[in-house]
Coordinates of C-alpha atoms and ligand atoms in Angstrom, one line a residue:
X997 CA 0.0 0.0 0.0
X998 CA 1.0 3.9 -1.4
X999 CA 2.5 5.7 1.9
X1000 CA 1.7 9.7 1.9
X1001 CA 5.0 11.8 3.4
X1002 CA 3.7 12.3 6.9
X1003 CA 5.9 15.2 7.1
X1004 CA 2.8 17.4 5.9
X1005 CA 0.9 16.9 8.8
X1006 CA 3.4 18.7 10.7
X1007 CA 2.5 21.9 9.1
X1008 CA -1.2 23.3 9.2
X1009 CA -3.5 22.2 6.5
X1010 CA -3.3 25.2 4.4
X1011 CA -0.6 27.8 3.4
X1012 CA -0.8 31.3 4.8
X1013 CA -2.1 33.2 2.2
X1014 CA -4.9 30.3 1.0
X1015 CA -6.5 30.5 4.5
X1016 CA -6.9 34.7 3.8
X1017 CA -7.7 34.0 0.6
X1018 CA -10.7 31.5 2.1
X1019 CA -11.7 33.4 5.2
X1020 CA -12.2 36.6 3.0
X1021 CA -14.7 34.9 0.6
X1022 CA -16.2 33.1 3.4
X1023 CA -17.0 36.9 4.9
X1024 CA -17.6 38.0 1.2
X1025 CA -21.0 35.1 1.1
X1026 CA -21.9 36.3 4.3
X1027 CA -21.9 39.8 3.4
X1028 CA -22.6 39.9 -0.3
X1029 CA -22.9 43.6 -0.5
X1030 CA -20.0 44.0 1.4
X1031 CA -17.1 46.1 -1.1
X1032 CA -14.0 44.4 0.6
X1033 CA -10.9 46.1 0.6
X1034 CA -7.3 44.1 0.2
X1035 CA -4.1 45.8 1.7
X1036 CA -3.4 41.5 2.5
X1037 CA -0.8 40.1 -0.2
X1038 CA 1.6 41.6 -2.1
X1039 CA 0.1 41.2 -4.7
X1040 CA 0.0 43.6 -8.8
X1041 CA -3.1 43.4 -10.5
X1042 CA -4.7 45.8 -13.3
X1043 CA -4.2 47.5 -16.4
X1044 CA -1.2 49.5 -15.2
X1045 CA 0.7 46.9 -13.5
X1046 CA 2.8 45.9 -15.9
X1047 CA 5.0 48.7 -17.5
X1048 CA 4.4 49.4 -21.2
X1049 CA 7.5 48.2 -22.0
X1050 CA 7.4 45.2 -20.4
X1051 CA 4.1 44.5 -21.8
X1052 CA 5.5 44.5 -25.1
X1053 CA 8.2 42.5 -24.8
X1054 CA 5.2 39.9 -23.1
X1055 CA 3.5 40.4 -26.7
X1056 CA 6.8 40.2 -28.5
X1057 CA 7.3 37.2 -26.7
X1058 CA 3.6 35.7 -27.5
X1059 CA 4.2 36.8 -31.4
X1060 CA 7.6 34.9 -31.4
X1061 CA 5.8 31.6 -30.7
X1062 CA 3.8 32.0 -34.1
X1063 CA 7.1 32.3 -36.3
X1064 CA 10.0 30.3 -37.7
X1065 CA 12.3 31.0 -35.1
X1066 CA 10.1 29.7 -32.3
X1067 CA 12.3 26.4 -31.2
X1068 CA 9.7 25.0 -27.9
X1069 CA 11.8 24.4 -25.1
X1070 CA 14.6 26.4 -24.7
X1071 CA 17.7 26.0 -22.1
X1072 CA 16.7 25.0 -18.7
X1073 CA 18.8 27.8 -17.2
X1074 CA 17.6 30.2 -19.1
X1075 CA 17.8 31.8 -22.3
X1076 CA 21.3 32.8 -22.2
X1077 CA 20.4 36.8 -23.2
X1078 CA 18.1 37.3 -20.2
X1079 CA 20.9 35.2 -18.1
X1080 CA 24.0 37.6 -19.4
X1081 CA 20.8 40.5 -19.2
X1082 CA 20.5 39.4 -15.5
X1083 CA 24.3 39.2 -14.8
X1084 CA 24.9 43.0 -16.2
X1085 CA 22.1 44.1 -14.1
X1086 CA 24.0 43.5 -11.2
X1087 CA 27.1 45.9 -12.3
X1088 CA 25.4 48.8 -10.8
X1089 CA 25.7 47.5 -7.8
X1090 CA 30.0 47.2 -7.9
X1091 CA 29.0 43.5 -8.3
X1092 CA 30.6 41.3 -11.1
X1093 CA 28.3 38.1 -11.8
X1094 CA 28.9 35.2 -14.5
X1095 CA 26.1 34.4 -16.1
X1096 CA 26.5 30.6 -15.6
X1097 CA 26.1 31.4 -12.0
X1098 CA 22.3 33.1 -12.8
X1099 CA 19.5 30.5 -13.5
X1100 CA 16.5 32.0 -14.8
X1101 CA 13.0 30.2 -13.1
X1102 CA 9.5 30.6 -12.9
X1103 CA 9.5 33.2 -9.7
X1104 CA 11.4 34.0 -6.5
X1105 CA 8.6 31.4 -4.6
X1106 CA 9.7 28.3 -6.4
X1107 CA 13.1 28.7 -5.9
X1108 CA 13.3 29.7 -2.3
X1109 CA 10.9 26.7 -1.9
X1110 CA 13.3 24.4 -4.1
X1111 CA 16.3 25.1 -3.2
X1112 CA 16.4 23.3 0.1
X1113 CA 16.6 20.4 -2.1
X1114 CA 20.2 20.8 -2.5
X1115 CA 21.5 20.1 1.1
X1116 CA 20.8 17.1 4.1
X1117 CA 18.3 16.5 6.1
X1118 CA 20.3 16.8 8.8
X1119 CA 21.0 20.3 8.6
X1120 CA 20.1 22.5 11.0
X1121 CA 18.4 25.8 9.5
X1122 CA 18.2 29.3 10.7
X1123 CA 15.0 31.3 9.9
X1124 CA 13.8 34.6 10.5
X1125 CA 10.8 34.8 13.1
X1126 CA 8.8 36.5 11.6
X1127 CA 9.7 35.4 7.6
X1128 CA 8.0 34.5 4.6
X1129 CA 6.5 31.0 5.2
X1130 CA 7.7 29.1 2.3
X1131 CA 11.0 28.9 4.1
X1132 CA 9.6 26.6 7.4
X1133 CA 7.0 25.3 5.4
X1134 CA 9.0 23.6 2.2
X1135 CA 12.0 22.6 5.0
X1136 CA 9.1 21.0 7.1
X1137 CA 7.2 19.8 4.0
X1138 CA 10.4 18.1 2.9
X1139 CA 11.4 16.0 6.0
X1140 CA 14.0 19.0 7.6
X1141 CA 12.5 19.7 10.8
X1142 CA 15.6 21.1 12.9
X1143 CA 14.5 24.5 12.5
X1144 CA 16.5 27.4 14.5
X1145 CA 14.3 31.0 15.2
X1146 CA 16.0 33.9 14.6
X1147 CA 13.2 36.4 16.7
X1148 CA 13.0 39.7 14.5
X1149 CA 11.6 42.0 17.1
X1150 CA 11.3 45.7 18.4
X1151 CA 14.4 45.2 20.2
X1152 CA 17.0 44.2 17.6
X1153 CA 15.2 46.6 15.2
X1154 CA 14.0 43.8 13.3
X1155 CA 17.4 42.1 12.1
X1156 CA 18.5 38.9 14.0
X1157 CA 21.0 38.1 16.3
X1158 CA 23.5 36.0 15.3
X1159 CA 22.2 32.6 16.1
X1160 CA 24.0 31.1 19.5
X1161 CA 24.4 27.6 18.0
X1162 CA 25.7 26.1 15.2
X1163 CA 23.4 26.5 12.2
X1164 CA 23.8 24.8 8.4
X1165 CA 21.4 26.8 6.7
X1166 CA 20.6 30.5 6.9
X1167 CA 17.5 32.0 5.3
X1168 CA 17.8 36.0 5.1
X1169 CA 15.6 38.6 3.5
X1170 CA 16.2 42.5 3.0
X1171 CA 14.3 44.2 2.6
X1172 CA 12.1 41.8 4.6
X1173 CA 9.0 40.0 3.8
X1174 CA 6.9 41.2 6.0
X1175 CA 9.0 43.4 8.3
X1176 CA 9.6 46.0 5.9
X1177 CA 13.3 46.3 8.1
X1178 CA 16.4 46.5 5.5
X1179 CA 19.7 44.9 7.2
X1180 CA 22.6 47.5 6.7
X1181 CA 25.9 46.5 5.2
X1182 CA 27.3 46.2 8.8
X1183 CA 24.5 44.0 10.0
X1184 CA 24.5 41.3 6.8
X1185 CA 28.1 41.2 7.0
X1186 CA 27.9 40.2 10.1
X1187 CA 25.6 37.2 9.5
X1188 CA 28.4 36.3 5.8
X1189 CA 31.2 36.3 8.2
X1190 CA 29.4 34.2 10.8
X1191 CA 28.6 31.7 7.0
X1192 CA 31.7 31.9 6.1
X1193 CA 33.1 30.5 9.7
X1194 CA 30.9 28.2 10.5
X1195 CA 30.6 26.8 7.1
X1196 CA 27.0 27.5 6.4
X1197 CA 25.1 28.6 3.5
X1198 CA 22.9 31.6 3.2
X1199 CA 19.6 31.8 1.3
X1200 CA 19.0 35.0 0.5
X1201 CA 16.0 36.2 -0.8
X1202 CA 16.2 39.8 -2.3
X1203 CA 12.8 40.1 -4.0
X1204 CA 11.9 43.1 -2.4
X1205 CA 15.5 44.9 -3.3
X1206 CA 14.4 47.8 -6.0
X1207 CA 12.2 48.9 -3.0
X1208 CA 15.5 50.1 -1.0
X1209 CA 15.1 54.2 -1.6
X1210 CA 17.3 55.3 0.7
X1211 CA 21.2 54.5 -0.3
X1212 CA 22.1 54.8 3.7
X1213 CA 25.2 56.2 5.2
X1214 CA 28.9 55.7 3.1
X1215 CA 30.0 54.1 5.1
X1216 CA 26.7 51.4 6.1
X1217 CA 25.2 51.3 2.9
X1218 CA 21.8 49.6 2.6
X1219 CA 22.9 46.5 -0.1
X1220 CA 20.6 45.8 -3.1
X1221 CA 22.5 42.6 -3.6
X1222 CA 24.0 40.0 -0.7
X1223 CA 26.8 40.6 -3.0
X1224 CA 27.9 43.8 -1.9
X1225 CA 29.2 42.7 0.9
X1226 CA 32.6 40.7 0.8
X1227 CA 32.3 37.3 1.0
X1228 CA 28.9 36.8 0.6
X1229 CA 30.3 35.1 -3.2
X1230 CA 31.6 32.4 -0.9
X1231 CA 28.4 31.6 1.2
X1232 CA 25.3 32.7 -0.3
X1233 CA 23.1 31.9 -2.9
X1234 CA 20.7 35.1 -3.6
X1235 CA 16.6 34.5 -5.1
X1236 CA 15.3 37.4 -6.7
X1237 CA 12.0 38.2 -8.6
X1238 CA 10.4 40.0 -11.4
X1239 CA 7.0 40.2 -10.0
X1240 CA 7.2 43.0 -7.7
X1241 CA 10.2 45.3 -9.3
X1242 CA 8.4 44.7 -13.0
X1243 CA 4.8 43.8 -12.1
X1244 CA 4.5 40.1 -13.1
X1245 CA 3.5 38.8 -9.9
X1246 CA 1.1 36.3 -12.3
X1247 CA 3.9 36.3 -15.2
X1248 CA 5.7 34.0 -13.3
X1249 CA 9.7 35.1 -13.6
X1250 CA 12.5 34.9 -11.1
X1251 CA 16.5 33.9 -11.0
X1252 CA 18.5 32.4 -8.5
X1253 CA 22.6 33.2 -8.5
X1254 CA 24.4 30.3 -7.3
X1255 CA 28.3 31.4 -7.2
X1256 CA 31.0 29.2 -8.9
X1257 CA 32.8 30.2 -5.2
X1258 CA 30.4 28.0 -3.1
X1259 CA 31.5 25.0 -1.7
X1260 CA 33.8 24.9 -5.0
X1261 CA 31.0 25.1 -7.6
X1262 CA 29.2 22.3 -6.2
X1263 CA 26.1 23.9 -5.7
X1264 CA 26.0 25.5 -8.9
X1265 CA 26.6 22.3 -10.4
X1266 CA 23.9 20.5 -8.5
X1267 CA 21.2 23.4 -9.1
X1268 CA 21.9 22.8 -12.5
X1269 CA 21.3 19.4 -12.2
X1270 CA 18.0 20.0 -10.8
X1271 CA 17.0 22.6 -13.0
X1272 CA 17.8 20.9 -15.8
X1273 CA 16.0 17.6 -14.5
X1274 CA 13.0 18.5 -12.5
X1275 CA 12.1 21.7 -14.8
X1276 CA 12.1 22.8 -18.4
X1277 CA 12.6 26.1 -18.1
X1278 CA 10.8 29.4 -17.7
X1279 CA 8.1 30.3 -20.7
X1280 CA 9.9 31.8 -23.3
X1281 CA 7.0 34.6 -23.8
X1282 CA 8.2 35.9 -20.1
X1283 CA 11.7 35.4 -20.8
X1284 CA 11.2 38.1 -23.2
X1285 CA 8.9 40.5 -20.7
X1286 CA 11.9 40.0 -18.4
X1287 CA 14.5 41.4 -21.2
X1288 CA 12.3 43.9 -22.2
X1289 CA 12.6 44.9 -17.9
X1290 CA 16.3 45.1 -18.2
X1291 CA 16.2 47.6 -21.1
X1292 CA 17.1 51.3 -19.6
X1293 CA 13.8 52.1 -20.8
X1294 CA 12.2 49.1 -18.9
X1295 CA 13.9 50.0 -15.9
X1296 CA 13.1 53.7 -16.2
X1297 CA 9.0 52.4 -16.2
X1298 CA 9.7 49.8 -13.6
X1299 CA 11.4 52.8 -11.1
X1300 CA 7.9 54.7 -11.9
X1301 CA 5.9 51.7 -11.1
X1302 CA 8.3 51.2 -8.0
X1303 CA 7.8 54.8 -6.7
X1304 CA 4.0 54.5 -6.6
X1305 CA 3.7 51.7 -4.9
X1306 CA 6.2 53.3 -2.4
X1307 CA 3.6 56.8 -2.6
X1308 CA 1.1 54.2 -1.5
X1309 CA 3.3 53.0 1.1
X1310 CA 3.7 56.5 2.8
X1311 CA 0.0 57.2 2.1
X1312 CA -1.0 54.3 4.5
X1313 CA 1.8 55.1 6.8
X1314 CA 0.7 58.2 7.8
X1315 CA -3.2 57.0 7.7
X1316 CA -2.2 54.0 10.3
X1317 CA -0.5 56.4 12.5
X1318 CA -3.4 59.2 12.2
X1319 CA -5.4 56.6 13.3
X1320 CA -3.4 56.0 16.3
X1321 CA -1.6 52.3 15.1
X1322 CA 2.1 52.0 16.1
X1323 CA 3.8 50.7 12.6
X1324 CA 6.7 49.0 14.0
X1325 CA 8.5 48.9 10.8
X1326 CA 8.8 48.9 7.4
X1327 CA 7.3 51.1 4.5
X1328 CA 10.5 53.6 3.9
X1329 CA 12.2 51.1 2.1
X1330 CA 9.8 48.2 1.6
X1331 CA 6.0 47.8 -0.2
X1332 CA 5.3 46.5 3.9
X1333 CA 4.4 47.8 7.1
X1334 CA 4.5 46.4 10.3
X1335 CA 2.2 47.0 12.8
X1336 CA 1.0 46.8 16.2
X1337 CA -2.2 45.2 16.6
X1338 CA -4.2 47.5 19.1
X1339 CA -4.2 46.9 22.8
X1340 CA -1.8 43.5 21.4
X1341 CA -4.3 42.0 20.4
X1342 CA -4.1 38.3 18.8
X1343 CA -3.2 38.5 15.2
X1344 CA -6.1 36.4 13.9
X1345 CA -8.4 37.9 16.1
X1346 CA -7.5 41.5 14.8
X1347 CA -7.4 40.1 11.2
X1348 CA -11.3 39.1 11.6
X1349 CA -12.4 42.4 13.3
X1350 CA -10.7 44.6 10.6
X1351 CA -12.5 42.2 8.3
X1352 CA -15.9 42.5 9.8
X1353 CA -15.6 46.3 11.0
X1354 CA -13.7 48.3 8.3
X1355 CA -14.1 45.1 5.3
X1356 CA -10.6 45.6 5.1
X1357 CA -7.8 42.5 4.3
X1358 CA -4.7 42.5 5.9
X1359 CA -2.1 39.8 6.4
X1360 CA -2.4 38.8 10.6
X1361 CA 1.9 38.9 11.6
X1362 CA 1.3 35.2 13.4
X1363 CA 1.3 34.1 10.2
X1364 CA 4.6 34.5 9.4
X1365 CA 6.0 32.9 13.0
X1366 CA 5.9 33.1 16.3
X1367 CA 7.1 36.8 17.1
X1368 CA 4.5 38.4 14.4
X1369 CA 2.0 37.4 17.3
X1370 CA 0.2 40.9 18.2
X1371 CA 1.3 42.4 14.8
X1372 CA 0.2 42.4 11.2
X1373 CA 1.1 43.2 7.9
X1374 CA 0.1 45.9 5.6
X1375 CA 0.6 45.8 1.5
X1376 CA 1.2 48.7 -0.1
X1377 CA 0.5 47.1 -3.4
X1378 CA -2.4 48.1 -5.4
X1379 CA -3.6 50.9 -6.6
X1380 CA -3.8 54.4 -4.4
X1381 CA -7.4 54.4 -4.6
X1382 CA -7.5 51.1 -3.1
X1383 CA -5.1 52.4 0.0
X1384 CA -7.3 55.5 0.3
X1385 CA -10.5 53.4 0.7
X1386 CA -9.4 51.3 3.0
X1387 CA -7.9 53.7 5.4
X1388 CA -11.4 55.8 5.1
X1389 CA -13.1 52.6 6.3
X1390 CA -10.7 52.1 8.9
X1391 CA -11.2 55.7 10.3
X1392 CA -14.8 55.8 10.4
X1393 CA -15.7 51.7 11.1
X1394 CA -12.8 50.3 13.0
X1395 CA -13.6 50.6 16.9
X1396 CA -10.2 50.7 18.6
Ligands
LIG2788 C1 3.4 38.1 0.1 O1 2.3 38.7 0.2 O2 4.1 37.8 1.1 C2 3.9 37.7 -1.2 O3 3.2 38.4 -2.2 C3 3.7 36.3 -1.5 C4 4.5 35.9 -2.6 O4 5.2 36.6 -3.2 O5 4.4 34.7 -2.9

């Protein structure tokens, strides 16, 4: 008889964002006429959420499937002008990346989710608290339960200590999902040199990086890359996305780096393994929306898209505070705020009376691990109009 891996019952039943996604319409067919109000995932959606020129190369992309040159599957990695398109992009940055090291997927999500795969069981792994929960959940999910807390909190300013025991695997996100807090150069150096003693590897997921506005002091820069700091080449492998700095959330388009200098190009060589064995590539018709991103004039459209979305961010910053909320965190550099639940109140709970009261979603901090308890999360994506709304119900319909 078929056995099931058991290791799923150690997680609850459904993913984060499913059980918003099914407590909202479960309020929505209660309250039909109800006009609900989502400030929950970070997630782009209408006409303008995808840059004109990005949105071409998405058609250019669709147009090249009807002609002679179409070929079906192209390289696993990546086609190898959005992987050298990738590498370049990092040059900005003081940062020099082959383009073998860059594999192109199908979003940030699957690869922070897949690459676990590379490394034991056995390893013990180091996670943010609170953290995007693809990272306990997929180690869990796959059979690696040894799972270190790293508590983000009001204390440490929302970067984590360096853990006090010997760790394999360390997940790290700046700006962080759904802190909104940005490690400096100082702090994530801290945590490469701590890799590069002890011998572990970094995951570092920088799909909220085009977010980072300020550039921080000369001195204590605020990195854009893992790669700025020295090192990091040695220990880390960085996830980054298309779908928030160009808009594709449902495109689906991401890349991982995996350096030639880790563990002696093992990892690169095993990823490539992988990709080549358990995936066939990313579609070619996003391929070409995420070339058509790298293009100066992509990039220029993709800063405007950026900067809304960060206009949003301030808008529901100061509507939070005016309506007396303590954000904790976040929205300066990052599409998230953090904030207090009122009179630290249980995440879950607050999450159903801003639901019921204002008919507004947000994203209850528990979710994300243990130390989001008494906070939540606010998105700053979608559109201005949106933010306003929501912010007017909560001023006139939230009782706090
Ligand atoms: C989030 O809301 O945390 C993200 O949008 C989810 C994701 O990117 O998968």
């Amino acid at each position: 008889m078929v056995t099931i891996n058991a290791n799923y019952d150690k997680r609850p039943s459904t993913y984060l964002f499913a059980e918003i996604a099914r407590r909202t319409k479960a309020h929505q067919a209660t309250h039909p006429d109800a006009k609900i109000m989502r400030l929950g995932i970070g997630n782009v959606s209408g006409s303008n959420a995808i840059a004109p020129t990005v949105l071409a190369g998405l058609k250019r992309g669709a147009e090249l499937c009807g002609s002679t040159s179409y070929s079906g599957y192209g390289d696993e990695q990546g086609d190898t002008r959005l992987r050298e398109a990738i590498a370049q992009s990092y040059i900005k940055h003081g940062v020099v990346i082959n383009s073998k090291e860059v594999f192109v997927s199908d979003g940030a999500k699957c690869d922070v989710a897949n690459i676990q795969s590379l490394f034991g069981l056995e390893n013990v792994v180091a996670i943010q608290d609170p953290a995007y929960p693809v990272y306990v959940d997929t180690n869990i999910l796959s059979g690696r339960d040894n799972i270190v807390y790293m508590p983000c909190t009001k204390e440490n300013g929302f970067f984590p200590d360096l853990p006090k025991q010997k760790v394999d695997l360390i997940y790290l996100c700046s700006p962080n999902n759904p802190t909104g807090a940005v490690g400096t150069k100082r702090q994530i150096k801290k945590v490469v040199d701590f890799a590069n003693d002890t011998e572990a590897v970094i995951i570092f997921d920088a799909a909220y990086s085009s977010y980072i506005r300020d550039i921080g002091s000369p001195q204590d820069r605020l990195p854009r890359t893992i790669y700025e700091v020295p090192g990091a080449e040695k220990c880390a492998i960085e996830v980054q996305s298309f779908s928030k700095s160009a808009g594709t959330t449902g495109v689906r388009l991401g890349w991982s780096v995996v350096p030639m200098d880790l563990l002696g190009g093992k990892l690169n060589a095993m990823w490539n393994r992988r990709s080549t064995t358990f995936f066939n590539g990313a579609s070619c018709i996003a391929q070409e929306g995420g070339l058509a991103a790298l293009t100066e004039q992509g990039q220029q459209e993709c800063q405007k898209m950026i900067n809304y979305y960060m206009g949003t961010a301030d808008v529901l910053n100061q509507g939070f505070r005016k309506k007396g909320f303590e954000v904790a965190s976040g929205g300066d550099n990052a599409p998230y705020l953090w904030v207090k639940t009122p009179g630290n109140m249980n995440s879950w709970d607050f999450f159903d009376k801003m639901l019921d009261e204002a008919k507004v979603v947000i994203t209850p901090g528990v979710g994300f691990g243990p130390s989001g308890q008494g906070y939540f999360r606010v998105s700053a994506f979608g559109t201005r109009e949106n933010a306003e709304a929501a912010l007017k119900s909560i001023q006139e319909n939230l009782k706090i």
